[in-house]
mmCIF file of C-alpha atoms in Angstrom:
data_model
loop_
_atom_site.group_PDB
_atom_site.id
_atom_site.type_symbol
_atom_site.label_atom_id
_atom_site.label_comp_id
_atom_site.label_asym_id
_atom_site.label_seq_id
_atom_site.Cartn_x
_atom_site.Cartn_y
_atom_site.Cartn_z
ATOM 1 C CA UNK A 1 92.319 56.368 81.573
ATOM 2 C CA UNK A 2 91.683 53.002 82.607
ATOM 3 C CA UNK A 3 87.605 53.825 83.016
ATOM 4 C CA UNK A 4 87.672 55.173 79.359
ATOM 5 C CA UNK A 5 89.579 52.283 77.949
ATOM 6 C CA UNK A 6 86.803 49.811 79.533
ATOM 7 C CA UNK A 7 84.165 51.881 78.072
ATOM 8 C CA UNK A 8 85.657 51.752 74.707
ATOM 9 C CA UNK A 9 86.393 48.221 74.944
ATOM 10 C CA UNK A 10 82.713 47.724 76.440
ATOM 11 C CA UNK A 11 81.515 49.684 73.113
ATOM 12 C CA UNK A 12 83.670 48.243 70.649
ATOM 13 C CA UNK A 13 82.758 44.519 71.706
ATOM 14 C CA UNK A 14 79.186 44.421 71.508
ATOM 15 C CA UNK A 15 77.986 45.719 75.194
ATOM 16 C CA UNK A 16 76.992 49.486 73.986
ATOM 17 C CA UNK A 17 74.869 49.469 76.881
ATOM 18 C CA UNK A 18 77.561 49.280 79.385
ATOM 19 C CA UNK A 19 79.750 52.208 77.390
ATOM 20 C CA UNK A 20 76.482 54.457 78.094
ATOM 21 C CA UNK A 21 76.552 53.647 81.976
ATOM 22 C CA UNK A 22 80.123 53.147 82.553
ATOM 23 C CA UNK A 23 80.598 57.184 81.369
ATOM 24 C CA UNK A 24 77.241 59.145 82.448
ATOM 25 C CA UNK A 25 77.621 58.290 85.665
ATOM 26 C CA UNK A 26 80.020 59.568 88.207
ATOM 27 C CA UNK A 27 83.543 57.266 87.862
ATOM 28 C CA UNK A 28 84.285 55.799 91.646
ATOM 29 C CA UNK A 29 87.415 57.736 93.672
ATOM 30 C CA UNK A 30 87.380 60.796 90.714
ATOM 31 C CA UNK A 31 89.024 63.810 92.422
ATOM 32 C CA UNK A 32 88.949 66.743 90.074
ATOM 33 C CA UNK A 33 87.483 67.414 86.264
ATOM 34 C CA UNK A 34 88.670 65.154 83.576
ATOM 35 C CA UNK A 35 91.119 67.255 80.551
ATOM 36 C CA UNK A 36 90.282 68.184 77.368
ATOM 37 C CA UNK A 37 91.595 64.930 76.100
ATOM 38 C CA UNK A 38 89.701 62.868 78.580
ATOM 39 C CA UNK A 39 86.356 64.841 77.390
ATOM 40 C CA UNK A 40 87.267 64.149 73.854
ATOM 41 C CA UNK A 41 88.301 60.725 74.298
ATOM 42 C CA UNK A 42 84.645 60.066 75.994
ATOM 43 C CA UNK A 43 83.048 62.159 74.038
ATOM 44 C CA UNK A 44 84.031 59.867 71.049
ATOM 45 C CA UNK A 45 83.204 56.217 72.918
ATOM 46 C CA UNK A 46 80.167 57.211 73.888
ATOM 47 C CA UNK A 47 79.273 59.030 70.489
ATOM 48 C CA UNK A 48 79.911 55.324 69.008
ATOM 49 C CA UNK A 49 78.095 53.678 71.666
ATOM 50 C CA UNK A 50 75.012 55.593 70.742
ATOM 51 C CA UNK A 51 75.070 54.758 67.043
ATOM 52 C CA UNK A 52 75.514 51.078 67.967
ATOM 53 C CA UNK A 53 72.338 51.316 70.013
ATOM 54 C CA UNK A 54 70.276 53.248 67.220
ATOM 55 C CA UNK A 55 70.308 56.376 69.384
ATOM 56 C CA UNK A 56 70.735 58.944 66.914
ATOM 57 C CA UNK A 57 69.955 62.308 67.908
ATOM 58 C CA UNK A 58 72.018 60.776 71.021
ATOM 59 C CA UNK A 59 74.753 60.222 68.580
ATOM 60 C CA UNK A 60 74.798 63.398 66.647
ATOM 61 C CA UNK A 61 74.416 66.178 69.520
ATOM 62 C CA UNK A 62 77.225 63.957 71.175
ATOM 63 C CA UNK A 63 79.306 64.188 68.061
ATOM 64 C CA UNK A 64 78.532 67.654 67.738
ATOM 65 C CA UNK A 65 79.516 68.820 71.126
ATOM 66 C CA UNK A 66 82.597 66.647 71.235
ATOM 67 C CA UNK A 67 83.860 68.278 68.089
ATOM 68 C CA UNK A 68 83.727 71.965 69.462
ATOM 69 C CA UNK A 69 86.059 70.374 72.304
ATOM 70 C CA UNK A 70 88.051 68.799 69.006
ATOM 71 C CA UNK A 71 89.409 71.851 68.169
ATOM 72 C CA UNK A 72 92.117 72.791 71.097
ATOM 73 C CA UNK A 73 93.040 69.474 71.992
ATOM 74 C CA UNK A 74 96.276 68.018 70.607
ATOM 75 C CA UNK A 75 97.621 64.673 70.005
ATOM 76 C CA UNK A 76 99.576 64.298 72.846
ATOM 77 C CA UNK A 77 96.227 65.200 74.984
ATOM 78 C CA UNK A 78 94.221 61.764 74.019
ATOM 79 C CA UNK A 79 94.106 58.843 75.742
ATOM 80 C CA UNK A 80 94.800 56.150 73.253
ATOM 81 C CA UNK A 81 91.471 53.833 73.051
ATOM 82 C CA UNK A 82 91.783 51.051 71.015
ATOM 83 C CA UNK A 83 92.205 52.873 67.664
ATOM 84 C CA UNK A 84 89.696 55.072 68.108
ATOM 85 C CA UNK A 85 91.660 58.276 69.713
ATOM 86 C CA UNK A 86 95.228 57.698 68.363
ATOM 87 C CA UNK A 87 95.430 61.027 66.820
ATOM 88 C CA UNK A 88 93.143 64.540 66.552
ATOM 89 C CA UNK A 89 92.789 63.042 63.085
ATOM 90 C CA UNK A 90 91.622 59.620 63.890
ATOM 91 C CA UNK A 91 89.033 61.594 66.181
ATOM 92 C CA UNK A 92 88.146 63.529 64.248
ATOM 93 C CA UNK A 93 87.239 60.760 60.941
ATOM 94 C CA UNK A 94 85.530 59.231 64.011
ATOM 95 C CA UNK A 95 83.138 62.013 65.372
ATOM 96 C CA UNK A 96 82.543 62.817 61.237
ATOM 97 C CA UNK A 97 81.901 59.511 60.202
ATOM 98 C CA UNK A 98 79.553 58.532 63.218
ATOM 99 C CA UNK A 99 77.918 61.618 63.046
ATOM 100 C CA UNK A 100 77.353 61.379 59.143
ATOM 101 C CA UNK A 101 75.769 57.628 59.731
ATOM 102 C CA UNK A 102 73.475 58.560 62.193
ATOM 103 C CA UNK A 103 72.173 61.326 60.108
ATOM 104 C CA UNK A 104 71.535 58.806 57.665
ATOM 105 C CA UNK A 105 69.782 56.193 60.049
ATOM 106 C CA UNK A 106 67.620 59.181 60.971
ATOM 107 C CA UNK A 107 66.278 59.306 57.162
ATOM 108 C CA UNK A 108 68.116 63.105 57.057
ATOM 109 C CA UNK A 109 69.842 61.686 53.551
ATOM 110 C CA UNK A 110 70.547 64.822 51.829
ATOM 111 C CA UNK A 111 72.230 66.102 55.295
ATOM 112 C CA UNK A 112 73.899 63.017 55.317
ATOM 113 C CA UNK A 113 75.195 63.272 51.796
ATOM 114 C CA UNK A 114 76.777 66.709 53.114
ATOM 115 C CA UNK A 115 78.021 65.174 56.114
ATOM 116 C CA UNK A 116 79.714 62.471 54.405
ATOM 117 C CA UNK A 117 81.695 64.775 51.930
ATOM 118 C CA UNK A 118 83.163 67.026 55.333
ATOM 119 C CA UNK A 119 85.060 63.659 56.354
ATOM 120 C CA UNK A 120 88.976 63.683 55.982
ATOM 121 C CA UNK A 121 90.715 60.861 54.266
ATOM 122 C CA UNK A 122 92.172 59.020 56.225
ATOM 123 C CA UNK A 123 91.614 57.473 60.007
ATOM 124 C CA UNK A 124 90.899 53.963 60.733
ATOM 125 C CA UNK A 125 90.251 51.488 58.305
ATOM 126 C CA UNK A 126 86.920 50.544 60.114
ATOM 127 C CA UNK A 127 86.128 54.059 59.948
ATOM 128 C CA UNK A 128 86.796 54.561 56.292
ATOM 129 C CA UNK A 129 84.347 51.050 55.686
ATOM 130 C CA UNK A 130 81.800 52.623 57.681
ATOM 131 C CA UNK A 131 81.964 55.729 55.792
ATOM 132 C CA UNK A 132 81.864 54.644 52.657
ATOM 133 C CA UNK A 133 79.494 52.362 52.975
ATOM 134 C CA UNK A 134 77.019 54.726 54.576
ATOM 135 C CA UNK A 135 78.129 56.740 50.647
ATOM 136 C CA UNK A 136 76.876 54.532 49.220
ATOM 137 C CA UNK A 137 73.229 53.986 51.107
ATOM 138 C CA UNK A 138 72.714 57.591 50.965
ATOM 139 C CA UNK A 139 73.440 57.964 47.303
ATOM 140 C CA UNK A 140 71.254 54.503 46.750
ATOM 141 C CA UNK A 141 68.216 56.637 48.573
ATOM 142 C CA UNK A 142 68.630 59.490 46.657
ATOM 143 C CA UNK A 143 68.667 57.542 43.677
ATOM 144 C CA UNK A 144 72.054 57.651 42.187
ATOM 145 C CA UNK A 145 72.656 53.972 41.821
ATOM 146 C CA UNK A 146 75.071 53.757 39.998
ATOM 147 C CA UNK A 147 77.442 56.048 42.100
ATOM 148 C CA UNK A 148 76.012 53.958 44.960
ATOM 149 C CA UNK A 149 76.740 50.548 43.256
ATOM 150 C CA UNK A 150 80.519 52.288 42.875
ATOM 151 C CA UNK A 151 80.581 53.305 46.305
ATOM 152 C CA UNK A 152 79.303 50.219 48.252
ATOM 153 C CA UNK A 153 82.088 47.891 46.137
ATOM 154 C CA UNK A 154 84.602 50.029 47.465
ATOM 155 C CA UNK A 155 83.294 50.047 50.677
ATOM 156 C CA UNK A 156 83.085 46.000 50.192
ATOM 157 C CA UNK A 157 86.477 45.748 48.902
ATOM 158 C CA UNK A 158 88.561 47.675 51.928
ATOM 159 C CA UNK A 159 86.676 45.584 54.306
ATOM 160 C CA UNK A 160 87.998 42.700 52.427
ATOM 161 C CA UNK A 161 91.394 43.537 51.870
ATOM 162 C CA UNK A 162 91.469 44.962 55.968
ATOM 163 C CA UNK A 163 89.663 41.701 57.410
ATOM 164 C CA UNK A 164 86.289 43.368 58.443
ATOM 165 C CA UNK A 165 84.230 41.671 55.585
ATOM 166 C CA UNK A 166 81.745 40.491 57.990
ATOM 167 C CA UNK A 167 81.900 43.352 60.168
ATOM 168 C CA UNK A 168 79.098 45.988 61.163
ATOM 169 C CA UNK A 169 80.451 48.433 59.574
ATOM 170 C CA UNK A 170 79.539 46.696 56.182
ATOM 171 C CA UNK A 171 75.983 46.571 56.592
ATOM 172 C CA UNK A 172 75.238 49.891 54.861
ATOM 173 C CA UNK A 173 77.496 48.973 51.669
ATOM 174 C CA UNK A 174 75.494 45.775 51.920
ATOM 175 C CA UNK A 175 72.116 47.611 51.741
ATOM 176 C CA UNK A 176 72.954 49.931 49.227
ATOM 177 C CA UNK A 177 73.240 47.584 47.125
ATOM 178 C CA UNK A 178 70.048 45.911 47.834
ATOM 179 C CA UNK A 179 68.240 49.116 46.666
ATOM 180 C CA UNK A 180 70.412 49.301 43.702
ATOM 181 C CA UNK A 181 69.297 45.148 42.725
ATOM 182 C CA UNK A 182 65.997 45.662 43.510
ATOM 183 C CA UNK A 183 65.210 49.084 41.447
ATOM 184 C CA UNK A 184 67.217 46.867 38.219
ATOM 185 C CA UNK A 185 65.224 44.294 39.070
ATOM 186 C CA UNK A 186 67.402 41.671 40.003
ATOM 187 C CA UNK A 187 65.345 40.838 43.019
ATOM 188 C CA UNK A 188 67.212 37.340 43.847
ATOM 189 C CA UNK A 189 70.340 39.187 44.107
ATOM 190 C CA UNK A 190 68.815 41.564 46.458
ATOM 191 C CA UNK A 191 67.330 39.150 48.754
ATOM 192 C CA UNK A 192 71.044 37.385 49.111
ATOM 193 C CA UNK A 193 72.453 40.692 49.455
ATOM 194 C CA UNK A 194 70.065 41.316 52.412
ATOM 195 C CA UNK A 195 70.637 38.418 53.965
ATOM 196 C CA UNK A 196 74.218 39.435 54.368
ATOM 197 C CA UNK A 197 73.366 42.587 55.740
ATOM 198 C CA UNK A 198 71.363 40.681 58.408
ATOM 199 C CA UNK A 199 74.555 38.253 59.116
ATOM 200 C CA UNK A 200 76.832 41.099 59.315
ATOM 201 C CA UNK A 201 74.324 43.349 61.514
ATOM 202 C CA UNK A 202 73.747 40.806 64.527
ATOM 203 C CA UNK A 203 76.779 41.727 66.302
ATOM 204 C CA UNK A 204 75.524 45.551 66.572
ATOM 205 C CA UNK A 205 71.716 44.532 67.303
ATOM 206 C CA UNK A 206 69.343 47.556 67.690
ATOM 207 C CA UNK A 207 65.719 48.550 67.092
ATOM 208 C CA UNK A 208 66.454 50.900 64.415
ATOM 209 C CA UNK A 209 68.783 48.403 62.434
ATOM 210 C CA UNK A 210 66.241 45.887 63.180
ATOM 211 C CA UNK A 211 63.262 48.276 61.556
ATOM 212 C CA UNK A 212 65.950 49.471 58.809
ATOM 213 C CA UNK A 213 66.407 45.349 57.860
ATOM 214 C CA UNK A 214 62.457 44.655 57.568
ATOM 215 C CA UNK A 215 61.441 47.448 56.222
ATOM 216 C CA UNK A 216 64.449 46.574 53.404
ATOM 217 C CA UNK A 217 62.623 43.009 53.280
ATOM 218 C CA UNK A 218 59.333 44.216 53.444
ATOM 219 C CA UNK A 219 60.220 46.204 50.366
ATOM 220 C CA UNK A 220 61.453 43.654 48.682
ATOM 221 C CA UNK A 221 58.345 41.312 48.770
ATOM 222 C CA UNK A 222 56.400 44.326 47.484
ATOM 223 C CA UNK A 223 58.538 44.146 44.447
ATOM 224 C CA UNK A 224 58.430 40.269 44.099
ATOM 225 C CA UNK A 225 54.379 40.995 44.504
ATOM 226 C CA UNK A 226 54.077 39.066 47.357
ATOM 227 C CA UNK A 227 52.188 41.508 50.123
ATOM 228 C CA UNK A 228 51.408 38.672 52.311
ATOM 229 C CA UNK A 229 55.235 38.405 53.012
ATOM 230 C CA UNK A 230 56.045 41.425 54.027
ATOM 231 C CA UNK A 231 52.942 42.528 56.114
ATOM 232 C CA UNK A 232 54.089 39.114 58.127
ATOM 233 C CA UNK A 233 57.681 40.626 58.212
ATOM 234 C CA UNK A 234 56.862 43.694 59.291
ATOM 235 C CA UNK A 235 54.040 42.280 62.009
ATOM 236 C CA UNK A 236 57.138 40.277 63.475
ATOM 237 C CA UNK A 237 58.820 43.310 63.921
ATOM 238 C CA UNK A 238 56.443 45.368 65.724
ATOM 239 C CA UNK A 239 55.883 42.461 67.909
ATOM 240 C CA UNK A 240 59.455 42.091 68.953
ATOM 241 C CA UNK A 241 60.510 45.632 69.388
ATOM 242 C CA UNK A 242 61.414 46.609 72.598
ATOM 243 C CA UNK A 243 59.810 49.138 74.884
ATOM 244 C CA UNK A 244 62.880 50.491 76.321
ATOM 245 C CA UNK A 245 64.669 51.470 73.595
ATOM 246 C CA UNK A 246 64.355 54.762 72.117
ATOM 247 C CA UNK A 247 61.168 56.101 69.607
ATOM 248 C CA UNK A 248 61.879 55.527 65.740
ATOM 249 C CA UNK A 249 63.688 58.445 63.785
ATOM 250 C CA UNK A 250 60.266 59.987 61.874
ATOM 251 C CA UNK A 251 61.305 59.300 58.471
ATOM 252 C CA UNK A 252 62.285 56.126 59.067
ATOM 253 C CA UNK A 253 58.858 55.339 60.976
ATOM 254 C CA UNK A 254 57.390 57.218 58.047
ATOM 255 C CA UNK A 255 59.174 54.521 54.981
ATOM 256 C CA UNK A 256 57.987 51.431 57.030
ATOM 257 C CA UNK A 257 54.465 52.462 57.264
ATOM 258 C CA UNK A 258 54.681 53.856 53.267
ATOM 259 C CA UNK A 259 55.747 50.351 52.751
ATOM 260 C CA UNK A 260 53.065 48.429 55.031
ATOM 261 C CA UNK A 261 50.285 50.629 52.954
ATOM 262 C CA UNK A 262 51.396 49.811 49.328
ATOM 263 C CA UNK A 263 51.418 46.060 50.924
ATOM 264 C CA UNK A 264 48.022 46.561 51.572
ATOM 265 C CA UNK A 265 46.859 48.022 48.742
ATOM 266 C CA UNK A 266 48.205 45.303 46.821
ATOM 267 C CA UNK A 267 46.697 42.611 48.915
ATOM 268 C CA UNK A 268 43.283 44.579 48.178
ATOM 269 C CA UNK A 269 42.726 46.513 52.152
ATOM 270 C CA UNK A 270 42.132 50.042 51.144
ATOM 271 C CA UNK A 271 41.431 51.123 54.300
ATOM 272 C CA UNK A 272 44.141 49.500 56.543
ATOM 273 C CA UNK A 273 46.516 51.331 53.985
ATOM 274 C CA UNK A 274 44.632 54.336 54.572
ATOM 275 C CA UNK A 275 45.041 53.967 58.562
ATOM 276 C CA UNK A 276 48.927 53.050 58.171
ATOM 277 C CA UNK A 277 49.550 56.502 55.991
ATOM 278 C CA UNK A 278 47.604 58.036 59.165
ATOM 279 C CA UNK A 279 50.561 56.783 61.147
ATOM 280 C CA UNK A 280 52.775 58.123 59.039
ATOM 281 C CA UNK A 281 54.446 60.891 61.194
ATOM 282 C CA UNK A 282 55.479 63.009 58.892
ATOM 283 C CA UNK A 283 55.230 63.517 54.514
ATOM 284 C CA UNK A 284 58.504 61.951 53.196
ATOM 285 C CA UNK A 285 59.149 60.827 49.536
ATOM 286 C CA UNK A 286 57.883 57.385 50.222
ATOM 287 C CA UNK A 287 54.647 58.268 51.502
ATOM 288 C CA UNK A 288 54.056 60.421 48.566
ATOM 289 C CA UNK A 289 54.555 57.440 46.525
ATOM 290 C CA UNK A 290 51.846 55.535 48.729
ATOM 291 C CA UNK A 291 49.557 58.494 48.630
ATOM 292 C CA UNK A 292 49.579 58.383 44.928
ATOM 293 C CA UNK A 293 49.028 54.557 44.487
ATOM 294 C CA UNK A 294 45.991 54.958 46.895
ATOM 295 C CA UNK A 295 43.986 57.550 45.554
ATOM 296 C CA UNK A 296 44.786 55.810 41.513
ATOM 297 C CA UNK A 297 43.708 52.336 43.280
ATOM 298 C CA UNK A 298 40.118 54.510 44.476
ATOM 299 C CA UNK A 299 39.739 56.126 41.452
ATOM 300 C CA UNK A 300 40.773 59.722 42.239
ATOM 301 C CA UNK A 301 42.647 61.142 40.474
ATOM 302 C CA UNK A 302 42.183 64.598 41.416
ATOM 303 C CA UNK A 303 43.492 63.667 44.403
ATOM 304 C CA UNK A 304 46.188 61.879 42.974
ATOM 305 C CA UNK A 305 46.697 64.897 40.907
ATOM 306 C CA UNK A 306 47.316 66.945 44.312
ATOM 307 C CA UNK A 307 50.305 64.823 45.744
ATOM 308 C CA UNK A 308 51.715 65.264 42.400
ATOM 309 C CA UNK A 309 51.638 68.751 42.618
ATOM 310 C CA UNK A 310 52.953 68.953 46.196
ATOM 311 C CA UNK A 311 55.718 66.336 45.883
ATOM 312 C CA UNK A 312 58.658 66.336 47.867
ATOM 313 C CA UNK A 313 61.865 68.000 45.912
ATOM 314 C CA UNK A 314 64.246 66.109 47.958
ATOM 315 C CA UNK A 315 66.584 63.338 47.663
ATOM 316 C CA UNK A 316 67.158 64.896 44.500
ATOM 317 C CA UNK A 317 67.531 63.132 41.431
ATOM 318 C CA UNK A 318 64.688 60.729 43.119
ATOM 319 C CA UNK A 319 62.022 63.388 43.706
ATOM 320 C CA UNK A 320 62.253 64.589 40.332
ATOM 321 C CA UNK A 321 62.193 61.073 38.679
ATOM 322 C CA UNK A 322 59.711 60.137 40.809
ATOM 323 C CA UNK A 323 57.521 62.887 39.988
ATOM 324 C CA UNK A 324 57.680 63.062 36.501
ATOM 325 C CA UNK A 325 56.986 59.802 36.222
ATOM 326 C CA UNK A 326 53.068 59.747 38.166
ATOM 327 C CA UNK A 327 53.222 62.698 36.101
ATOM 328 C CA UNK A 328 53.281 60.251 32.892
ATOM 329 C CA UNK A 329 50.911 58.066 34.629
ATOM 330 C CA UNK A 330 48.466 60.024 35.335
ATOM 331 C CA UNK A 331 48.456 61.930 32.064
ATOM 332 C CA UNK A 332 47.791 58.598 30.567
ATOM 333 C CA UNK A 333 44.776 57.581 32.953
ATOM 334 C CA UNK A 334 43.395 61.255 32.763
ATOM 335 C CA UNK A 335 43.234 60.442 28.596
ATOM 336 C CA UNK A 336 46.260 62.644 27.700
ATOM 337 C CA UNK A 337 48.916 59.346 25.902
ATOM 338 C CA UNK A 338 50.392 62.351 24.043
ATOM 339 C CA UNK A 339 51.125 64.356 26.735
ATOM 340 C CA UNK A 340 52.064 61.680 28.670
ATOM 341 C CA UNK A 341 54.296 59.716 26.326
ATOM 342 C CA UNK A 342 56.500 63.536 26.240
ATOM 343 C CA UNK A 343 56.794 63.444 29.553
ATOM 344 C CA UNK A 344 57.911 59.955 29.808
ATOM 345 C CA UNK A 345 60.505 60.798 26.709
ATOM 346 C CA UNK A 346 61.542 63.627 29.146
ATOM 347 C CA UNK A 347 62.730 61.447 31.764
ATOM 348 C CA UNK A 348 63.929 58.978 29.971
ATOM 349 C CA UNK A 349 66.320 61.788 28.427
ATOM 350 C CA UNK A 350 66.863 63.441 31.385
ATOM 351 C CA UNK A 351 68.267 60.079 33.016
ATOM 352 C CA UNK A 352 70.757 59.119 30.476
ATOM 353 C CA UNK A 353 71.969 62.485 30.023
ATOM 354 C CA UNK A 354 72.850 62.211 33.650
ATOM 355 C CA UNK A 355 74.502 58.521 33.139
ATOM 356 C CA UNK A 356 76.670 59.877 30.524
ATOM 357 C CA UNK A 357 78.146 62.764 33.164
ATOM 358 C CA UNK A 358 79.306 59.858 35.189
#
């Protein structure tokens, strides 16, 4: 027990790295196969070490396997590791939540939305932060801010009234709420917002968190109008990413270079935004939204017309906004205001008929 409490220690206090090491490799003097309990209790450390380290898939087959061992293990079984293995239930709200984050630092937000609602209440208080908060980010993405808005000020008050208001585990609530401030246009509030989520995120420092942030940023000067900004934000990035550290999740590769080509269509470079959307491994909701811009800022809108009609139908109520709305727009520029004012009307009626369910 005394190997898995180091680990957990080792991943709890900011050396990830060492968690990883300290349990794939073979522990000095072992004689025998560790329990049930010891698998679980490992299984767990080293399923948070690899979310701390941006190591998702890592993370969620981890999760995965140690929850199948979960199932026949008993409280009595676990080593007690700082909090983290107290119980089967505290485990369990463990595995869930970690598993549920990393599906939503892989860009998978409408898995991670289901993932989210299979956590028990209850567990840790960091736990319950980090769940919440990672609510809220996937509701923000799918566009439901005002469920997110709701979600990361609960988040932000239990860290408060616990004593982890400038933990890690905030960072999500923090971000959700940038995305909520920046689609209401309250753009100074968003860029104090993410400023807190960079604070709060140095203690957990990864590649993917570090992509997540300036991509966030990078965002952010696109809606301020300011593409030399971000393209200089997102050029330090690249040039400070490591080399050892794990490939980008697709869809998150995929937002950062949707968001380097609408820099560069605003700052006039058709064709670098044309290479970037190249780079773009695979079609996500934001690169739809880059694809459109493009081909309107060409002049064709035929093929505007055809990423219309192929749009992405999920993070739903996004996609559908989304779409109806180039719909609109390019009803207008195709010489249809009519048709395009009803369609407008549409989703304008369609979103406050949703506001009023809430």
């Amino acid at each position: 027990h005394v190997r898995l409490l180091e680990a957990a220690a080792s991943a709890m206090g900011g050396d990830a790295d060492g968690a990883v090491r300290m349990l794939t490799s073979p522990a000095p003097g072992a004689v025998g196969s560790p329990s049930a309990g010891e698998q679980v209790a490992a299984g767990v450390v080293l399923t948070h070490a690899f979310h701390v380290l941006g190591r998702t898939s890592d993370a969620i087959a981890t999760a995965d396997a140690t929850l199948l061992l979960l199932d026949g293990v008993v409280d009595r079984d676990l080593p007690k590791l700082l909090g983290l293995t107290n119980s089967n239930r505290s485990a369990l709200v463990a595995l869930r939540v970690l598993r549920a984050t990393s599906l939503l630092r892989e860009g998978r937000v409408v898995e991670a939305l289901d993932a989210f609602g299979s956590i028990p209440d209850g567990g840790p208080a960091l736990f319950q932060v980090q769940a919440t908060g990672g609510l809220a980010l996937a509701l923000a993405w799918s566009g439901r801010l005002t469920e997110a808005e709701e979600a990361a000020g609960w988040a932000l008050t239990l860290a408060a009234q616990c004593g982890l208001a400038d933990a890690p585990a905030t960072v999500d609530a923090h971000l959700a709420l940038v995305d909520v401030s920046r689609e209401r246009d309250d753009l100074a509030r968003a860029r104090s917002l993410l400023e807190g989520a960079r604070n709060r995120s140095r203690a957990e420092p990864s590649n993917l968190t570090d992509t997540i942030l300036a991509t966030e940023e990078a965002a952010l000067a696109l809606a301020e109008g300011q593409p030399v900004s971000g393209l200089t934000v997102l050029a330090t990035l690249q040039a400070h990413q490591s080399k050892d550290h794990p490939a980008l999740p697709r869809r998150i590769e995929a937002w950062r270079r949707s968001v380097e080509a609408r820099l560069l269509i605003l700052s006039g470079d058709l064709d670098a935004s044309i290479r970037a959307l190249e780079l773009a491994p695979v079609e996500t909701l934001p690169v739809a939204g880059a694809r459109v811009v493009l081909a309107i800022e060409r002049g064709d809108l035929r093929g505007a017309r055809a990423v219309v009609d192929g749009w992405p139908d999920r993070p739903e109520p996004r996609a559908g906004r989304e779409r109806r709305l180039w719909r609109s727009i390019l009803l207008d520029l195709e010489g249809e205001p009519r048709a395009a004012s009803e369609e407008l009307a549409a989703l304008l009626a369609d979103a406050l008929a949703e506001a009023q369910e809430l």
